[in-house]
């Protein structure tokens, strides 16, 4: 596979927490524009893997490449600047700021203090803001304080904050956690809209949702790579079935 | 040279007494009790009052101070801390207000000064406590001159540390405290009465502070602001030792106490404090989570 | 007809406040102007702590360290410029306390009268004193920022560390008698001079020096808060990690604004030594640093003007009560009680309540 075509290349990644090998010798390649879903039981290491990609956790072995640039163990804000966006399991937005302010912060062109001493009035691209807000069902909430958003709207705001930055790779940790069926549907629409323009890696448990959106699935088990392929391949994979023996297979 | 080590040990043991309560409360509840130093001060004043009016000697004052300060702790938890569980950082500020109130209560003799009533043992002036006779005479064992009071302090701290360890690791309620430390929501889901356990934990921490106060009254002048800087010392021990780690608090107070003693021997007390502070900064830079951090990643 | 919006109301409040403090010389005599100038300086400290605490999320429990540093730095220059220092018999000015503490056969010269006196030499220039009054606090703040903020140390420990620092500084300053004047501090100072004009602390010109400085500090801080960096700073305060994963180096923002807060405090200290004619280790008393926090908490930590007015009013109130010994102690108790109540029931302070009222007023007129 040409380096140009792959957005994320993980090579032999591992992390050892005082004797506990949370992730071991994991490798994965994700193509540009792909929607990859990470599956695995709780404790399989999926979130830890994401933590290592975005810099939240330091790895103890292996390397990660974004495009052709290495991002292994770089500081999180640098990795973010290089093009990785991360959405967390517990929605994290800026509670005391309004939706518009949240997006303004996310959309800032410059990241250093000195470059940002100028006024807020310039450099706010209102068109782009409106576009992203309508993409994420937040058109009417521009001046609403983030802490007053509903349970389903907060992850959409977080998603909007990622989208507006146009990152090369977006990491989503259980994007539909705690959502109603209606909200899940809306979220899958947002994600389908993103397909093709962004590379997305999502951790999910909701299989109906996974069927809707996934191009390819990678299964992790006990911190290691177990299987990879399209949803039909995974469902018929013996090793995967064995791993989930007793839980009645994947539904 | 051995004298210096001994003094270092005794400084360390006092640090430990102060830090124990802080460590448990912060580790398990996330509450920052800035009134801890004032609770120590209350323990000292309890000793003074007990001696003046009840004829209690130092030994008898220990359980009394524990009870008084634990009671105070329960009161503070009920009235103030309980309303701040969803914004823990504000406990720093609120307990600071409580600390000011406690200090002023002593200075104003609980308001009685206004009426011209003066209670001996209270007020803004200095107080002192007389040690039991057995504590005043140093005795020699072989080549070493042993100061009984400092030895007593070391013994009491060691005892309390062991007692705390026992309570935390060998009793039901200690198990509950540790469960809350790891994950309060899960603990509640398992049927632990988090509110009650937290109140008791806070009271225990306050009681420990009271005992520290009794110990301090034996060699320091008792005055209303004697506790102000203690809470800082206590937290520095907690930072170095690692939040929630009993062993960490013990080791940290040992190291910092020893360092203080050694440097003070060669220069003076103030330089010693500066050096200890610099050491704390250095340790934090090396290990931001403290020496013994159980919280893992 | 102009619509009355919330931001218009804010501007009006600022204008009224500025108008009031600039017009006070019409009503007060020189003695009261001097006292008021001190309260305005406390107001500046309120601004500093609101910036650090309310906006950057860093609760500095040792603000007195920066304030005291600023006061001492200019104080050293003013000490050397005083007639007493010039008449000690040497070629160079020598502070009187150095003469009193000198060894019997010491050289009567600033460079060598004791083994640290040479550090005073550059302070013969008042400009150096002014420079250091801002530079030293900024340097300390920068060191704290670079060494400690970077490590992702929890906010409470940063507060404890600043607390430990101010306690330590207090002890060190008193201990280093031959360098700092010890317990008595720096007294018997010359007046501050600009281009030959001397600022007698009990004149209108000194009052305006302080008042205009406060206005400038207020406006500059407002501009900073309203900038993009100010918004990012508030985002970092709300969720540091989220800000990092959006590409912002949180520690550098915190350090920058912490340094600005330190510079303001140093500047306040400098103005104080000009107005009060002394610098003392009591500036680094724990009770003073805590008082600053209480003023800001009551006034409203996340409101620059709120914290400023809170500081001015409460310190004024406290001063008027200090006539009676018994009242001083009970004032402290009342302050403590009020502080607890504010933290429990009014976390946004009086400014928070005012903001709420203003929003309701402007919404009721059809705007929002």
XYZ file of N, CA and C in Angstrom, chain B residues 26 32-34 88-96 228-229 231-236 239 277 280-281 284, chain C residues 49 52-54 56-66 144-145 148-149 152-168 254 258 286 289-290 293 301 339:
210
model
N -8.275 13.794 51.841
C -8.135 14.193 50.448
C -8.165 12.970 49.535
N -10.364 19.160 50.229
C -9.147 19.842 50.653
C -9.473 20.585 51.932
N -9.012 20.057 53.064
C -9.398 20.648 54.330
C -8.359 21.647 54.814
N -8.577 22.924 54.496
C -7.623 23.943 54.910
C -7.770 24.271 56.394
N -15.671 20.064 44.381
C -14.712 19.779 45.438
C -13.660 20.860 45.606
N -13.260 21.520 44.513
C -12.191 22.489 44.668
C -12.607 23.604 45.615
N -13.886 23.910 45.627
C -14.354 24.973 46.515
C -14.248 24.589 47.987
N -14.005 23.303 48.279
C -13.817 22.934 49.691
C -12.574 23.627 50.237
N -11.607 23.896 49.342
C -10.405 24.608 49.771
C -10.800 25.967 50.348
N -11.636 26.667 49.611
C -12.021 28.006 50.048
C -12.914 27.969 51.275
N -13.933 27.110 51.224
C -14.877 27.073 52.337
C -14.179 26.692 53.631
N -13.305 25.679 53.571
C -12.628 25.278 54.802
C -11.657 26.356 55.240
N -11.175 27.162 54.297
C -10.346 28.271 54.729
C -11.159 29.248 55.559
N -1.582 27.656 61.273
C -1.655 28.191 59.907
C -0.724 27.520 58.925
N 0.517 27.336 59.318
C 1.446 26.816 58.320
C 1.444 25.293 58.292
N -0.967 23.180 57.707
C -1.710 22.564 56.625
C -0.865 22.538 55.355
N -0.024 23.549 55.183
C 0.873 23.559 54.035
C 1.865 22.407 54.141
N 2.499 22.286 55.326
C 3.443 21.195 55.524
C 2.772 19.859 55.263
N 1.575 19.717 55.788
C 0.849 18.462 55.616
C 0.603 18.152 54.158
N 0.149 19.142 53.402
C -0.121 18.897 51.994
C 1.139 18.629 51.204
N 2.228 19.264 51.576
C 3.475 18.984 50.874
C 3.850 17.514 51.055
N 1.586 15.558 48.750
C 2.007 15.677 47.354
C 3.199 14.772 47.070
N 11.474 22.808 50.885
C 10.562 23.221 49.826
C 11.160 22.931 48.453
N 10.883 19.345 47.701
C 9.517 18.973 47.307
C 9.303 19.276 45.831
N 9.722 20.483 45.408
C 9.569 20.857 43.999
C 10.322 19.874 43.115
N 8.504 16.621 42.870
C 7.296 16.714 42.036
C 7.657 16.745 40.560
N -5.986 38.977 40.546
C -6.395 37.653 40.967
C -7.601 37.159 40.188
N -6.111 35.651 37.108
C -5.448 34.380 37.350
C -6.441 33.286 37.747
N -7.365 33.627 38.616
C -8.265 32.627 39.176
C -9.526 32.449 38.340
N -10.231 33.559 38.110
C -11.499 33.477 37.397
C -11.340 33.105 35.933
N -8.016 32.170 34.259
C -7.045 31.123 33.954
C -7.262 29.893 34.814
N -8.072 30.027 35.845
C -8.345 28.876 36.690
C -7.218 28.524 37.645
N -6.289 29.468 37.850
C -5.185 29.204 38.773
C -5.392 30.015 40.040
N -5.693 29.315 41.126
C -5.916 30.018 42.382
C -4.576 30.250 43.057
N -4.119 31.504 43.025
C -2.844 31.835 43.629
C -3.083 32.244 45.076
N -2.702 31.378 46.017
C -2.912 31.706 47.422
C -1.770 32.547 47.975
N -0.828 32.873 47.132
C 0.313 33.651 47.602
C 0.528 34.910 46.790
N -0.576 35.567 46.426
C -0.459 36.771 45.595
C 0.433 37.807 46.255
N 0.488 37.785 47.596
C 1.312 38.733 48.330
C 2.778 38.659 47.947
N 3.190 37.486 47.450
C 4.592 37.340 47.046
C 4.915 38.297 45.902
N 4.030 38.333 44.887
C 4.274 39.219 43.749
C 4.147 40.686 44.151
N 7.390 29.298 37.880
C 6.324 28.426 38.373
C 5.590 27.810 37.190
N 5.290 28.627 36.201
C 4.547 28.141 35.040
C 5.314 27.065 34.300
N 6.061 23.957 36.832
C 4.966 23.245 37.460
C 3.744 23.033 36.573
N 3.324 24.051 35.817
C 2.116 23.869 35.025
C 2.295 22.763 34.007
N 1.306 19.026 34.523
C -0.067 18.567 34.692
C -0.391 18.287 36.144
N 0.165 19.109 37.005
C -0.097 18.911 38.429
C -1.466 19.496 38.756
N -2.190 18.804 39.600
C -3.555 19.208 39.909
C -3.606 20.619 40.482
N -4.680 21.335 40.145
C -4.832 22.729 40.549
C -4.638 22.970 42.027
N -5.118 22.033 42.860
C -5.025 22.270 44.299
C -3.572 22.336 44.740
N -2.724 21.529 44.111
C -1.320 21.541 44.538
C -0.607 22.796 44.084
N -1.040 23.346 42.957
C -0.469 24.629 42.551
C -0.798 25.681 43.598
N -2.042 25.658 44.094
C -2.424 26.606 45.140
C -1.589 26.387 46.391
N -1.389 25.134 46.770
C -0.601 24.843 47.966
C 0.833 25.318 47.773
N 1.368 25.119 46.577
C 2.746 25.530 46.332
C 2.890 27.044 46.409
N 1.931 27.778 45.834
C 2.020 29.243 45.925
C 1.896 29.673 47.381
N 1.072 28.947 48.127
C 0.931 29.239 49.544
C 2.256 29.011 50.265
N 2.876 27.872 49.993
C 4.148 27.564 50.635
C 5.198 28.612 50.284
N 5.160 29.098 49.034
C 6.147 30.082 48.610
C 6.021 31.391 49.362
N 4.784 31.859 49.523
C 4.653 33.152 50.201
C 5.035 33.022 51.677
N 4.719 31.866 52.281
C 5.105 31.656 53.680
C 6.621 31.663 53.806
N 7.249 30.966 52.869
C 8.702 30.880 52.890
C 9.327 32.253 52.665
N -1.673 29.255 30.275
C -1.760 29.500 31.716
C -0.565 30.303 32.195
N -0.706 33.948 33.811
C -0.218 33.975 35.185
C 0.859 35.049 35.310
N 0.375 35.693 55.384
C -0.647 34.809 54.854
C -2.006 35.484 54.855
N -2.581 37.675 51.763
C -2.834 36.930 50.533
C -4.224 36.321 50.529
N -4.630 35.828 51.702
C -5.961 35.233 51.767
C -7.032 36.304 51.634
N -7.821 36.958 48.149
C -8.692 35.922 47.573
C -10.136 36.138 48.009
N -15.154 36.288 41.258
C -13.837 35.943 40.738
C -13.752 36.039 39.233
N -17.179 34.699 53.896
C -16.459 33.936 52.885
C -17.079 32.553 52.724
